[in-house]
Amino acid sequence: MLFFIFENDMEKKENKHIDKYLIWLRLEKGLSPNTVEAYCDDVKKLLDYMDGEGLTDTKITYSDLQHFMAQLRDMGISARSQARIVSGIKSFYRFLKLEGYLTGSDPTENLEAPKIGMKLPEVLGVEEINRLLDTIDLSIPAGHRNRAMLEVLYSCGLRVSELINLKYSDVYFEEEFIKVSGKGNKQRLVPISQIALHEINNYLIDRQHINVQKGFEDTLFLNRRGAKLSRVMVFELIKTHAALAGIKKTVSPHTFRHSFATHLLEGGANLRAIQLMLGHEKITTTELYTHLDREFLRKEIIEHHPRNKKMLFRDSM
């Protein structure tokens, strides 16, 4: 639970709203602790601004909010971060309205986030992924675990939080599916490759020799102390092996997820099927990969189409 320390009575009132907002996000919206913390950090920025201006959360106006956004721009906060802050503020005021703390109109109703240019995610080719996986030393104690984790990331397109929380009981070896608990504790079934299942089975042999801590008996991937892995550890693992493979791109667990989706699309998979496997709530999120695929196709045409080759040859004369 997060807490904010305030000095006067007006701020204590806002603090009470924040505390109840935290509970609402966790229980009513089912958001993860990381997401709740991000939302509250964004609202805290607005509360700090209101404190300086002598305002309260239920008395602020649309004009005040515009001035607040202008201050964010002046501070050099990126358009992407501004958009996230707007989303957090809108969520907070929806809560105030629903719970009856705000009796007038919602001042955030017409508040718009800045436009964000679409940034295509970094993607690894199949050969690059194979090269990265081949750098894993299977002779060390954590070798089979590391290999299995990265195979699952790529085979199933999981988020890093979904990977480290994956349960042994949610791996259906015969049916070749895993049950994944995603954002908002929403569950989905995702097909898993035979290669990934083979690597999990290899890892399970080593896992038998780990002294598992109480409460982590059903957690699939464990650290050497028998507890759940951290997100940072997975990030560092991938960063290390990308460097060993000579990959110059910025690689993270999400790179494997992007690569999973892109390779499916390039192979002709249905966009709706990819959406279900990734656990995207909106199809518009998945549609980002269609833009990536078009860029890939454009590059392939420019490099390999005979007419383009002739133009390149003429330009070099």
Short mmCIF file of C-alpha atoms in Angstrom, two decimals:
data_model
loop_
_atom_site.label_atom_id
_atom_site.label_comp_id
_atom_site.label_asym_id
_atom_site.label_seq_id
_atom_site.Cartn_x
_atom_site.Cartn_y
_atom_site.Cartn_z
CA MET A 1 0.00 0.00 0.00
CA LEU A 2 1.25 3.46 -0.85
CA PHE A 3 0.85 6.44 1.49
CA PHE A 4 1.25 10.17 1.02
CA ILE A 5 2.19 12.41 3.97
CA PHE A 6 0.38 15.76 4.11
CA GLU A 7 0.60 18.66 6.53
CA ASN A 8 -2.78 20.38 6.71
CA ASP A 9 -6.44 19.35 6.93
CA MET A 10 -7.15 19.99 3.25
CA GLU A 11 -4.35 17.60 2.27
CA LYS A 12 -5.56 14.97 4.75
CA LYS A 13 -8.90 15.02 2.97
CA GLU A 14 -7.16 14.42 -0.36
CA ASN A 15 -5.07 11.72 1.29
CA LYS A 16 -8.28 9.92 2.30
CA HIS A 17 -9.45 10.04 -1.32
CA ILE A 18 -6.14 8.63 -2.49
CA ASP A 19 -6.25 5.77 0.01
CA LYS A 20 -9.76 4.82 -1.13
CA TYR A 21 -8.69 5.21 -4.76
CA LEU A 22 -5.87 2.73 -4.15
CA ILE A 23 -8.33 0.18 -2.77
CA TRP A 24 -10.67 0.80 -5.73
CA LEU A 25 -7.88 0.20 -8.24
CA ARG A 26 -6.82 -3.03 -6.57
CA LEU A 27 -10.21 -4.53 -5.70
CA GLU A 28 -12.68 -3.06 -8.20
CA LYS A 29 -10.37 -2.74 -11.24
CA GLY A 30 -8.13 -5.69 -10.39
CA LEU A 31 -4.94 -3.86 -11.34
CA SER A 32 -1.48 -5.13 -10.43
CA PRO A 33 0.60 -3.42 -7.69
CA ASN A 34 2.95 -1.97 -10.32
CA THR A 35 0.06 -0.43 -12.27
CA VAL A 36 -1.55 0.93 -9.09
CA GLU A 37 1.74 2.55 -8.10
CA ALA A 38 2.08 4.16 -11.55
CA TYR A 39 -1.47 5.58 -11.42
CA CYS A 40 -0.91 6.99 -7.95
CA ASP A 41 2.42 8.56 -8.90
CA ASP A 42 0.63 10.40 -11.70
CA VAL A 43 -2.18 11.61 -9.45
CA LYS A 44 0.39 12.73 -6.86
CA LYS A 45 1.86 15.10 -9.48
CA LEU A 46 -1.54 16.76 -9.78
CA LEU A 47 -1.99 16.89 -5.99
CA ASP A 48 1.40 18.58 -5.62
CA TYR A 49 0.35 21.17 -8.21
CA MET A 50 -2.98 21.77 -6.44
CA ASP A 51 -1.19 22.21 -3.12
CA GLY A 52 0.95 24.97 -4.62
CA GLU A 53 -2.08 26.68 -6.13
CA GLY A 54 -4.32 26.37 -3.05
CA LEU A 55 -6.76 24.05 -4.84
CA THR A 56 -8.54 20.86 -3.82
CA ASP A 57 -9.28 17.75 -5.87
CA THR A 58 -13.04 18.47 -5.93
CA LYS A 59 -12.73 22.21 -6.72
CA ILE A 60 -10.23 22.16 -9.59
CA THR A 61 -11.41 23.40 -13.00
CA TYR A 62 -10.63 22.47 -16.58
CA SER A 63 -8.64 25.72 -16.87
CA ASP A 64 -6.54 24.67 -13.86
CA LEU A 65 -5.86 21.32 -15.50
CA GLN A 66 -4.73 23.03 -18.70
CA HIS A 67 -2.29 25.11 -16.66
CA PHE A 68 -1.06 21.93 -14.95
CA MET A 69 -0.42 20.27 -18.34
CA ALA A 70 1.45 23.38 -19.50
CA GLN A 71 3.71 23.08 -16.47
CA LEU A 72 4.45 19.45 -17.34
CA ARG A 73 5.51 20.52 -20.84
CA ASP A 74 7.68 23.30 -19.40
CA MET A 75 9.38 20.74 -17.16
CA GLY A 76 10.40 18.78 -20.24
CA ILE A 77 8.18 15.76 -19.53
CA SER A 78 7.75 13.75 -22.73
CA ALA A 79 4.48 13.55 -24.65
CA ARG A 80 4.25 9.84 -23.84
CA SER A 81 4.61 10.50 -20.10
CA GLN A 82 2.09 13.36 -20.32
CA ALA A 83 -0.40 11.02 -21.98
CA ARG A 84 0.06 8.49 -19.19
CA ILE A 85 -0.46 11.21 -16.55
CA VAL A 86 -3.69 12.33 -18.25
CA SER A 87 -4.91 8.73 -18.21
CA GLY A 88 -4.17 8.46 -14.48
CA ILE A 89 -5.90 11.74 -13.68
CA LYS A 90 -8.99 10.78 -15.68
CA SER A 91 -9.15 7.47 -13.81
CA PHE A 92 -8.93 9.29 -10.46
CA TYR A 93 -11.80 11.61 -11.34
CA ARG A 94 -13.94 8.74 -12.60
CA PHE A 95 -13.48 7.24 -9.14
CA LEU A 96 -14.38 10.52 -7.38
CA LYS A 97 -17.52 10.79 -9.51
CA LEU A 98 -18.59 7.16 -9.02
CA GLU A 99 -18.12 7.32 -5.26
CA GLY A 100 -19.97 10.63 -4.91
CA TYR A 101 -16.98 12.68 -3.74
CA LEU A 102 -17.38 14.89 -6.81
CA THR A 103 -20.91 16.24 -7.16
CA GLY A 104 -20.32 18.68 -10.02
CA SER A 105 -19.11 18.00 -13.53
CA ASP A 106 -15.90 16.07 -14.20
CA PRO A 107 -13.16 18.65 -14.98
CA THR A 108 -11.12 16.03 -16.87
CA GLU A 109 -13.93 15.22 -19.32
CA ASN A 110 -12.48 17.35 -22.13
CA LEU A 111 -8.84 16.99 -21.10
CA GLU A 112 -6.87 15.59 -24.02
CA ALA A 113 -3.52 13.86 -24.00
CA PRO A 114 -0.82 15.07 -26.43
CA LYS A 115 -0.49 13.19 -29.69
CA ILE A 116 2.17 10.50 -29.64
CA GLY A 117 3.94 9.38 -32.77
CA MET A 118 3.79 5.63 -33.24
CA LYS A 119 7.05 3.95 -32.29
CA LEU A 120 7.58 0.52 -33.78
CA PRO A 121 8.94 -1.97 -31.24
CA GLU A 122 12.35 -3.59 -31.60
CA VAL A 123 12.10 -7.09 -33.08
CA LEU A 124 14.58 -9.95 -33.33
CA GLY A 125 14.76 -12.18 -36.38
CA VAL A 126 14.44 -15.95 -35.97
CA GLU A 127 18.18 -16.36 -36.57
CA GLU A 128 18.95 -13.76 -33.87
CA ILE A 129 16.73 -15.51 -31.35
CA ASN A 130 18.38 -18.85 -32.12
CA ARG A 131 21.81 -17.24 -31.73
CA LEU A 132 20.83 -15.74 -28.38
CA LEU A 133 19.47 -19.05 -27.08
CA ASP A 134 22.62 -20.87 -28.19
CA THR A 135 24.72 -18.70 -25.84
CA ILE A 136 23.08 -20.28 -22.78
CA ASP A 137 25.45 -22.65 -20.98
CA LEU A 138 23.42 -25.76 -20.14
CA SER A 139 26.20 -27.18 -17.97
CA ILE A 140 25.65 -24.62 -15.18
CA PRO A 141 22.87 -25.12 -12.56
CA ALA A 142 20.64 -22.35 -13.95
CA GLY A 143 21.25 -23.23 -17.60
CA HIS A 144 18.16 -25.34 -18.29
CA ARG A 145 15.97 -22.91 -16.35
CA ASN A 146 17.24 -19.95 -18.37
CA ARG A 147 16.79 -21.79 -21.65
CA ALA A 148 13.25 -22.84 -20.70
CA MET A 149 12.29 -19.30 -19.64
CA LEU A 150 13.42 -17.71 -22.90
CA GLU A 151 11.79 -20.47 -24.96
CA VAL A 152 8.50 -19.84 -23.12
CA LEU A 153 8.82 -16.06 -23.61
CA TYR A 154 9.24 -16.50 -27.36
CA SER A 155 6.91 -19.47 -27.81
CA CYS A 156 4.00 -17.89 -25.94
CA GLY A 157 4.60 -14.12 -26.21
CA LEU A 158 4.32 -13.58 -22.45
CA ARG A 159 4.87 -10.40 -20.50
CA VAL A 160 7.76 -10.68 -18.02
CA SER A 161 5.31 -10.49 -15.08
CA GLU A 162 3.33 -13.37 -16.59
CA LEU A 163 6.50 -15.44 -16.96
CA ILE A 164 7.73 -15.05 -13.38
CA ASN A 165 4.23 -15.76 -12.00
CA LEU A 166 3.62 -18.82 -14.20
CA LYS A 167 2.57 -21.83 -12.14
CA TYR A 168 3.60 -25.43 -12.73
CA SER A 169 -0.06 -26.46 -12.39
CA ASP A 170 -0.95 -24.10 -15.26
CA VAL A 171 1.24 -25.98 -17.76
CA TYR A 172 -0.84 -28.58 -19.61
CA PHE A 173 1.79 -30.84 -21.14
CA GLU A 174 -0.55 -33.23 -22.92
CA GLU A 175 -2.80 -30.51 -24.38
CA GLU A 176 0.21 -28.24 -25.18
CA PHE A 177 -1.36 -25.16 -23.57
CA ILE A 178 -0.50 -22.90 -20.65
CA LYS A 179 -2.94 -20.88 -18.55
CA VAL A 180 -1.69 -17.32 -18.16
CA SER A 181 -2.82 -14.74 -15.59
CA GLY A 182 -2.48 -11.38 -17.33
CA LYS A 183 -3.35 -7.77 -16.56
CA GLY A 184 -6.26 -7.36 -14.18
CA ASN A 185 -5.91 -11.06 -13.25
CA LYS A 186 -7.60 -11.96 -16.54
CA GLN A 187 -6.77 -15.51 -17.55
CA ARG A 188 -6.19 -16.83 -21.04
CA LEU A 189 -5.08 -20.10 -22.62
CA VAL A 190 -2.03 -19.87 -24.87
CA PRO A 191 -0.62 -22.67 -27.06
CA ILE A 192 2.95 -23.64 -26.18
CA SER A 193 5.44 -25.23 -28.58
CA GLN A 194 6.80 -28.73 -28.12
CA ILE A 195 10.30 -27.25 -28.01
CA ALA A 196 9.36 -25.04 -25.05
CA LEU A 197 7.70 -27.98 -23.27
CA HIS A 198 10.83 -30.07 -23.87
CA GLU A 199 12.98 -27.33 -22.29
CA ILE A 200 10.59 -27.10 -19.30
CA ASN A 201 10.89 -30.85 -18.76
CA ASN A 202 14.69 -30.59 -18.84
CA TYR A 203 14.52 -27.78 -16.27
CA LEU A 204 12.14 -29.74 -14.00
CA ILE A 205 14.88 -32.34 -13.48
CA ASP A 206 17.14 -29.62 -12.03
CA ARG A 207 14.25 -28.03 -10.14
CA GLN A 208 13.87 -31.19 -8.03
CA HIS A 209 17.19 -30.35 -6.35
CA ILE A 210 16.10 -26.83 -5.28
CA ASN A 211 15.04 -26.26 -1.68
CA VAL A 212 11.70 -24.56 -2.47
CA GLN A 213 10.55 -21.91 -0.01
CA LYS A 214 7.09 -22.10 1.49
CA GLY A 215 4.50 -20.45 -0.73
CA PHE A 216 6.45 -21.02 -3.97
CA GLU A 217 5.83 -24.76 -4.37
CA ASP A 218 3.69 -24.20 -7.48
CA THR A 219 5.81 -21.39 -8.99
CA LEU A 220 7.42 -22.82 -12.12
CA PHE A 221 10.60 -20.77 -12.45
CA LEU A 222 12.56 -20.32 -9.23
CA ASN A 223 15.77 -18.58 -8.23
CA ARG A 224 18.59 -20.49 -6.51
CA ARG A 225 17.03 -19.72 -3.10
CA GLY A 226 13.79 -21.44 -4.08
CA ALA A 227 11.68 -18.28 -4.45
CA LYS A 228 10.10 -16.40 -7.34
CA LEU A 229 12.38 -14.66 -9.82
CA SER A 230 12.42 -10.87 -10.04
CA ARG A 231 11.66 -8.89 -13.19
CA VAL A 232 15.12 -7.33 -13.00
CA MET A 233 16.78 -10.73 -13.08
CA VAL A 234 14.99 -11.66 -16.31
CA PHE A 235 15.92 -8.31 -17.88
CA GLU A 236 19.59 -8.78 -16.93
CA LEU A 237 19.60 -12.37 -18.19
CA ILE A 238 18.35 -11.35 -21.62
CA LYS A 239 20.67 -8.35 -21.80
CA THR A 240 23.67 -10.55 -20.99
CA HIS A 241 22.89 -13.21 -23.59
CA ALA A 242 22.05 -10.66 -26.28
CA ALA A 243 25.53 -9.20 -25.78
CA LEU A 244 27.11 -12.67 -25.92
CA ALA A 245 25.25 -13.30 -29.19
CA GLY A 246 26.62 -10.07 -30.65
CA ILE A 247 23.16 -8.49 -30.97
CA LYS A 248 23.45 -4.69 -31.04
CA LYS A 249 19.72 -3.99 -30.66
CA THR A 250 18.18 -2.95 -27.34
CA VAL A 251 16.75 -6.28 -26.19
CA SER A 252 14.35 -6.88 -23.28
CA PRO A 253 11.72 -9.49 -22.35
CA HIS A 254 9.20 -7.41 -24.31
CA THR A 255 11.39 -7.84 -27.41
CA PHE A 256 10.58 -11.56 -27.31
CA ARG A 257 6.86 -10.72 -27.07
CA HIS A 258 7.09 -8.34 -30.03
CA SER A 259 9.05 -10.92 -32.02
CA PHE A 260 6.47 -13.61 -31.23
CA ALA A 261 3.62 -11.44 -32.56
CA THR A 262 5.54 -10.22 -35.61
CA HIS A 263 6.66 -13.67 -36.68
CA LEU A 264 3.11 -14.98 -36.34
CA LEU A 265 1.80 -12.14 -38.50
CA GLU A 266 4.50 -12.65 -41.10
CA GLY A 267 3.52 -16.33 -41.17
CA GLY A 268 -0.09 -15.45 -41.97
CA ALA A 269 -1.72 -15.72 -38.52
CA ASN A 270 -5.07 -14.02 -37.98
CA LEU A 271 -4.84 -10.70 -36.11
CA ARG A 272 -7.70 -11.67 -33.79
CA ALA A 273 -5.89 -14.90 -32.86
CA ILE A 274 -2.73 -12.93 -32.06
CA GLN A 275 -4.78 -10.54 -29.92
CA LEU A 276 -6.15 -13.44 -27.87
CA MET A 277 -2.72 -15.00 -27.39
CA LEU A 278 -1.15 -11.70 -26.32
CA GLY A 279 -4.05 -10.89 -24.00
CA HIS A 280 -4.67 -7.44 -25.51
CA GLU A 281 -7.97 -5.97 -24.37
CA LYS A 282 -8.32 -3.91 -27.56
CA ILE A 283 -7.60 -5.02 -31.12
CA THR A 284 -6.12 -1.56 -31.79
CA THR A 285 -3.16 -2.50 -29.58
CA THR A 286 -2.51 -5.61 -31.65
CA GLU A 287 -2.87 -3.64 -34.89
CA LEU A 288 0.50 -2.02 -34.15
CA TYR A 289 2.03 -5.21 -35.56
CA THR A 290 0.29 -4.70 -38.89
CA HIS A 291 2.21 -1.43 -39.25
CA LEU A 292 5.40 -3.25 -38.33
CA ASP A 293 4.62 -5.95 -40.87
CA ARG A 294 3.98 -3.37 -43.60
CA GLU A 295 7.34 -1.75 -42.85
CA PHE A 296 8.99 -5.18 -43.07
CA LEU A 297 7.30 -5.85 -46.41
CA ARG A 298 8.31 -2.44 -47.75
CA LYS A 299 11.93 -3.10 -46.83
CA GLU A 300 11.84 -6.53 -48.45
CA ILE A 301 10.38 -5.11 -51.67
CA ILE A 302 12.95 -2.31 -51.84
CA GLU A 303 15.82 -4.74 -51.30
CA HIS A 304 14.66 -7.67 -53.42
CA HIS A 305 12.22 -6.55 -56.13
CA PRO A 306 13.97 -6.64 -59.54
CA ARG A 307 12.69 -3.20 -60.57
CA ASN A 308 14.10 -1.67 -57.39
CA LYS A 309 17.39 -3.47 -57.97
CA LYS A 310 17.65 -1.88 -61.39
CA MET A 311 17.03 1.57 -59.95
CA LEU A 312 19.70 1.00 -57.32
CA PHE A 313 22.13 -0.12 -59.99
CA ARG A 314 21.35 2.98 -62.13
CA ASP A 315 21.85 5.27 -59.12
CA SER A 316 25.28 3.78 -58.51
CA MET A 317 26.47 4.51 -62.08
#
